[in-house]
XYZ file of C-alpha atoms in Angstrom:
266
model
C 0.000 0.000 0.000
C 1.282 3.421 -0.942
C 0.173 6.999 -0.359
C 1.326 10.025 -2.315
C 0.371 13.549 -1.273
C -0.182 15.932 -4.163
C -0.409 19.703 -4.337
C -2.533 21.736 -4.534
C -4.628 20.894 -1.445
C -2.256 18.185 -0.133
C -4.680 15.547 -1.398
C -3.921 11.886 -0.716
C -3.832 9.395 -3.570
C -3.525 5.716 -2.730
C -2.025 2.830 -4.681
C -3.101 -0.716 -3.796
C -0.749 -3.208 -5.389
C -1.940 -6.634 -6.482
C -0.154 -9.343 -8.375
C -1.808 -8.277 -11.639
C -2.135 -4.526 -11.305
C -2.678 -1.398 -9.241
C -5.881 0.096 -7.857
C -5.763 3.874 -7.439
C -7.711 5.577 -4.658
C -8.949 9.030 -5.748
C -8.183 10.681 -9.080
C -7.360 14.317 -8.123
C -8.846 17.521 -9.483
C -8.252 17.762 -13.242
C -7.631 15.455 -16.204
C -4.002 16.576 -16.263
C -3.527 15.765 -12.584
C -5.041 12.334 -13.158
C -2.660 11.721 -16.037
C 0.194 12.526 -13.669
C -1.064 9.795 -11.315
C -1.047 7.247 -14.141
C 2.468 8.268 -15.102
C 3.713 7.996 -11.534
C 2.134 4.553 -11.120
C 3.826 3.335 -14.274
C 7.181 4.773 -13.220
C 6.995 3.398 -9.687
C 5.512 -0.040 -10.272
C 5.569 -0.799 -14.013
C 2.121 -2.351 -13.663
C -1.248 -1.503 -15.231
C -3.919 0.396 -13.342
C -6.854 -2.007 -13.089
C -9.335 0.129 -11.144
C -9.916 3.457 -9.426
C -11.984 4.232 -6.340
C -13.529 7.561 -5.310
C -13.674 8.107 -1.542
C -16.303 10.833 -2.058
C -17.629 13.256 -4.650
C -15.623 16.456 -4.128
C -13.704 17.913 -7.035
C -10.174 17.354 -5.710
C -10.879 13.613 -5.418
C -12.939 12.952 -8.580
C -12.434 15.516 -11.346
C -9.696 13.280 -12.758
C -12.205 10.483 -13.363
C -12.542 11.234 -17.059
C -8.869 10.414 -17.633
C -9.239 6.996 -15.996
C -12.468 6.337 -17.891
C -10.681 7.288 -21.119
C -8.264 4.436 -20.439
C -11.199 2.016 -19.887
C -10.415 1.764 -16.179
C -13.372 0.858 -13.968
C -14.156 3.503 -11.343
C -15.920 2.555 -8.109
C -17.743 5.072 -5.965
C -20.727 5.747 -3.745
C -24.090 5.453 -5.481
C -25.064 9.014 -4.504
C -22.148 10.653 -6.339
C -24.273 11.392 -9.451
C -26.842 13.188 -7.283
C -24.128 15.131 -5.448
C -22.622 16.119 -8.799
C -25.970 17.447 -9.994
C -26.551 19.469 -6.817
C -23.067 20.816 -6.100
C -20.151 20.041 -8.407
C -21.926 20.565 -11.741
C -23.214 24.099 -10.994
C -19.832 25.133 -9.623
C -17.963 23.654 -12.578
C -20.292 25.305 -15.093
C -19.945 28.688 -13.393
C -16.149 28.504 -13.498
C -16.076 27.305 -17.092
C -18.276 30.226 -18.098
C -16.170 32.703 -16.129
C -12.748 31.363 -15.034
C -12.185 34.532 -13.013
C -14.625 33.185 -10.395
C -11.974 30.684 -9.258
C -8.809 31.628 -11.074
C -6.783 28.923 -9.325
C -8.869 26.150 -10.949
C -7.858 24.695 -14.316
C -11.270 23.291 -15.189
C -11.691 24.267 -18.825
C -11.425 20.660 -20.003
C -13.149 18.923 -17.083
C -16.124 16.751 -17.964
C -17.915 15.368 -14.915
C -17.547 11.606 -14.966
C -19.390 9.649 -12.276
C -18.061 6.268 -11.167
C -18.836 3.457 -13.583
C -19.639 1.100 -10.690
C -21.965 2.595 -8.070
C -21.743 1.100 -4.575
C -24.763 1.137 -2.251
C -23.799 -1.591 0.250
C -20.610 -3.198 1.581
C -18.726 -4.795 -1.281
C -15.734 -7.144 -1.396
C -13.726 -7.106 -4.616
C -10.713 -8.806 -6.105
C -8.818 -6.062 -7.907
C -5.554 -6.924 -9.597
C -5.377 -10.060 -7.467
C -5.832 -8.156 -4.174
C -8.875 -8.216 -1.907
C -10.357 -4.754 -1.379
C -13.442 -3.953 0.675
C -15.684 -0.934 0.095
C -17.935 0.303 2.899
C -20.444 3.126 2.303
C -20.525 5.363 5.370
C -23.340 7.237 7.027
C -23.582 10.905 5.966
C -20.720 12.925 7.383
C -18.273 14.912 5.292
C -20.782 14.221 2.502
C -23.447 11.599 1.882
C -21.088 10.015 -0.672
C -18.332 8.911 1.730
C -16.870 5.482 0.984
C -14.335 3.720 3.215
C -11.740 1.533 1.500
C -10.108 -1.310 3.427
C -7.294 -3.582 2.286
C -7.889 -6.344 4.833
C -4.663 -8.340 4.512
C -2.640 -5.189 5.224
C -5.160 -3.562 7.599
C -4.902 -0.267 5.728
C -7.851 2.099 5.336
C -8.349 4.943 2.879
C -11.054 7.203 4.332
C -11.038 10.325 2.194
C -12.090 13.534 3.916
C -14.118 12.018 6.744
C -10.678 12.264 8.371
C -8.157 15.036 7.761
C -4.732 15.361 9.357
C -2.997 18.289 7.684
C -5.826 20.666 8.564
C -9.216 20.651 10.282
C -12.067 18.686 8.677
C -13.909 20.930 6.240
C -17.661 21.462 6.336
C -17.866 21.802 2.564
C -20.561 21.275 -0.032
C -23.027 18.597 0.970
C -21.688 18.131 4.503
C -23.629 16.849 7.513
C -22.041 18.546 10.532
C -24.666 17.160 12.932
C -24.155 13.533 11.837
C -20.447 13.394 11.012
C -19.300 12.285 14.475
C -21.833 9.459 14.575
C -20.671 8.298 11.138
C -17.142 7.967 12.508
C -18.360 6.210 15.647
C -20.260 3.715 13.485
C -17.045 3.019 11.561
C -14.794 2.617 14.612
C -15.910 -0.945 15.537
C -14.521 -2.087 12.172
C -11.130 -0.446 12.794
C -8.495 -2.356 14.779
C -6.008 -0.714 17.122
C -3.042 -1.363 14.822
C -4.719 -0.324 11.574
C -3.136 2.346 9.378
C -5.565 5.033 8.204
C -4.861 7.247 5.214
C -6.805 10.538 5.514
C -8.011 12.576 2.573
C -5.343 15.164 3.362
C -2.266 14.651 5.497
C -0.178 11.910 7.062
C -1.242 8.412 8.018
C -3.086 8.246 11.361
C -4.409 5.569 13.715
C -7.666 4.558 15.367
C -7.098 6.905 18.282
C -6.855 9.872 15.930
C -10.213 8.946 14.397
C -11.839 8.685 17.824
C -10.376 12.047 18.852
C -11.576 13.751 15.672
C -15.041 12.254 16.200
C -15.141 13.816 19.675
C -14.234 17.229 18.276
C -16.889 16.948 15.576
C -19.421 15.976 18.227
C -18.583 19.126 20.193
C -19.403 21.216 17.113
C -22.672 19.361 16.563
C -23.720 19.650 20.207
C -23.274 23.418 20.286
C -25.171 23.873 16.998
C -28.102 21.807 18.305
C -28.048 23.551 21.685
C -28.022 27.013 20.133
C -30.805 26.168 17.701
C -32.937 24.725 20.511
C -32.480 27.921 22.545
C -33.440 30.103 19.610
C -30.102 31.817 19.167
C -29.424 33.357 15.765
C -26.789 31.617 13.682
C -24.292 34.454 14.093
C -24.559 34.219 17.894
C -23.461 30.599 18.287
C -20.540 30.445 20.721
C -18.094 27.552 20.552
C -15.651 26.427 23.234
C -11.996 27.497 23.069
C -11.014 23.929 22.136
C -13.323 24.021 19.116
C -12.158 27.503 18.088
C -8.545 26.343 18.356
C -9.295 23.539 15.879
C -11.395 25.297 13.244
C -11.113 28.767 11.722
C -14.169 30.956 12.083
C -15.289 30.627 8.469
C -15.347 26.817 8.773
C -17.495 27.052 11.897
C -19.840 29.590 10.299
C -20.340 27.139 7.429
C -21.090 24.330 9.897
C -23.625 26.499 11.744
C -25.361 27.605 8.564
C -25.625 24.047 7.263
C -26.571 22.618 10.652
C -29.331 25.185 11.238
C -30.747 24.517 7.762
C -30.779 20.774 8.379
C -32.454 21.207 11.774
C -35.081 23.461 10.249
C -35.938 20.902 7.601
C -36.014 17.901 9.935
């Protein structure tokens, strides 16, 4: 099992080696970035890429899908990715393609949204390149498209952005700040104490890190629910110093806005 961290965004890309080929975990944010992955795999292992897996729908993990599809490589991902694309990624992509000045750091002129070719809606065990790989759809958390990847013989997990190490977890498009901690707690019984966990961004972590991040996410959720129940306006939610030391204010404002909207609709 191998992890390579790519800029921009310090995104993790995984390589699962089998006897017959390599499975790539996440495809980065543009067709050109995806082509770089394929080149690096060939240089490092001199083996074909037999499959790709998306850990969730966000652009920096899936906008390279079209390159893999163009090489007839099967792409596995959560069954709700097409819906997430329609609600979030497609409007954003179209807006930037129409006016690149909106996000001048994005090179999206040639991106064509490409959902996974194999949609996963329940736990799935695969033999990819001669290696057993297990896919586990998670409860809504970072998104409702989160997919855990386990290589059981090595006890290595690829979890995408439900866990982040190089920065605080981001409450981005399609997030569930009130349910994220419970999604991690539901996953923890499957994770052993010695397992290696590759986050969506950052260095490899362990089970204890996941449990600690779940506790921090629960603190955010608890304060959002408490404030909403007491009728406080969104801009008057007050988080503990420990929470404010973990997340910048704009991240927390996003969590509050999303959390209040989800409470109002429940």
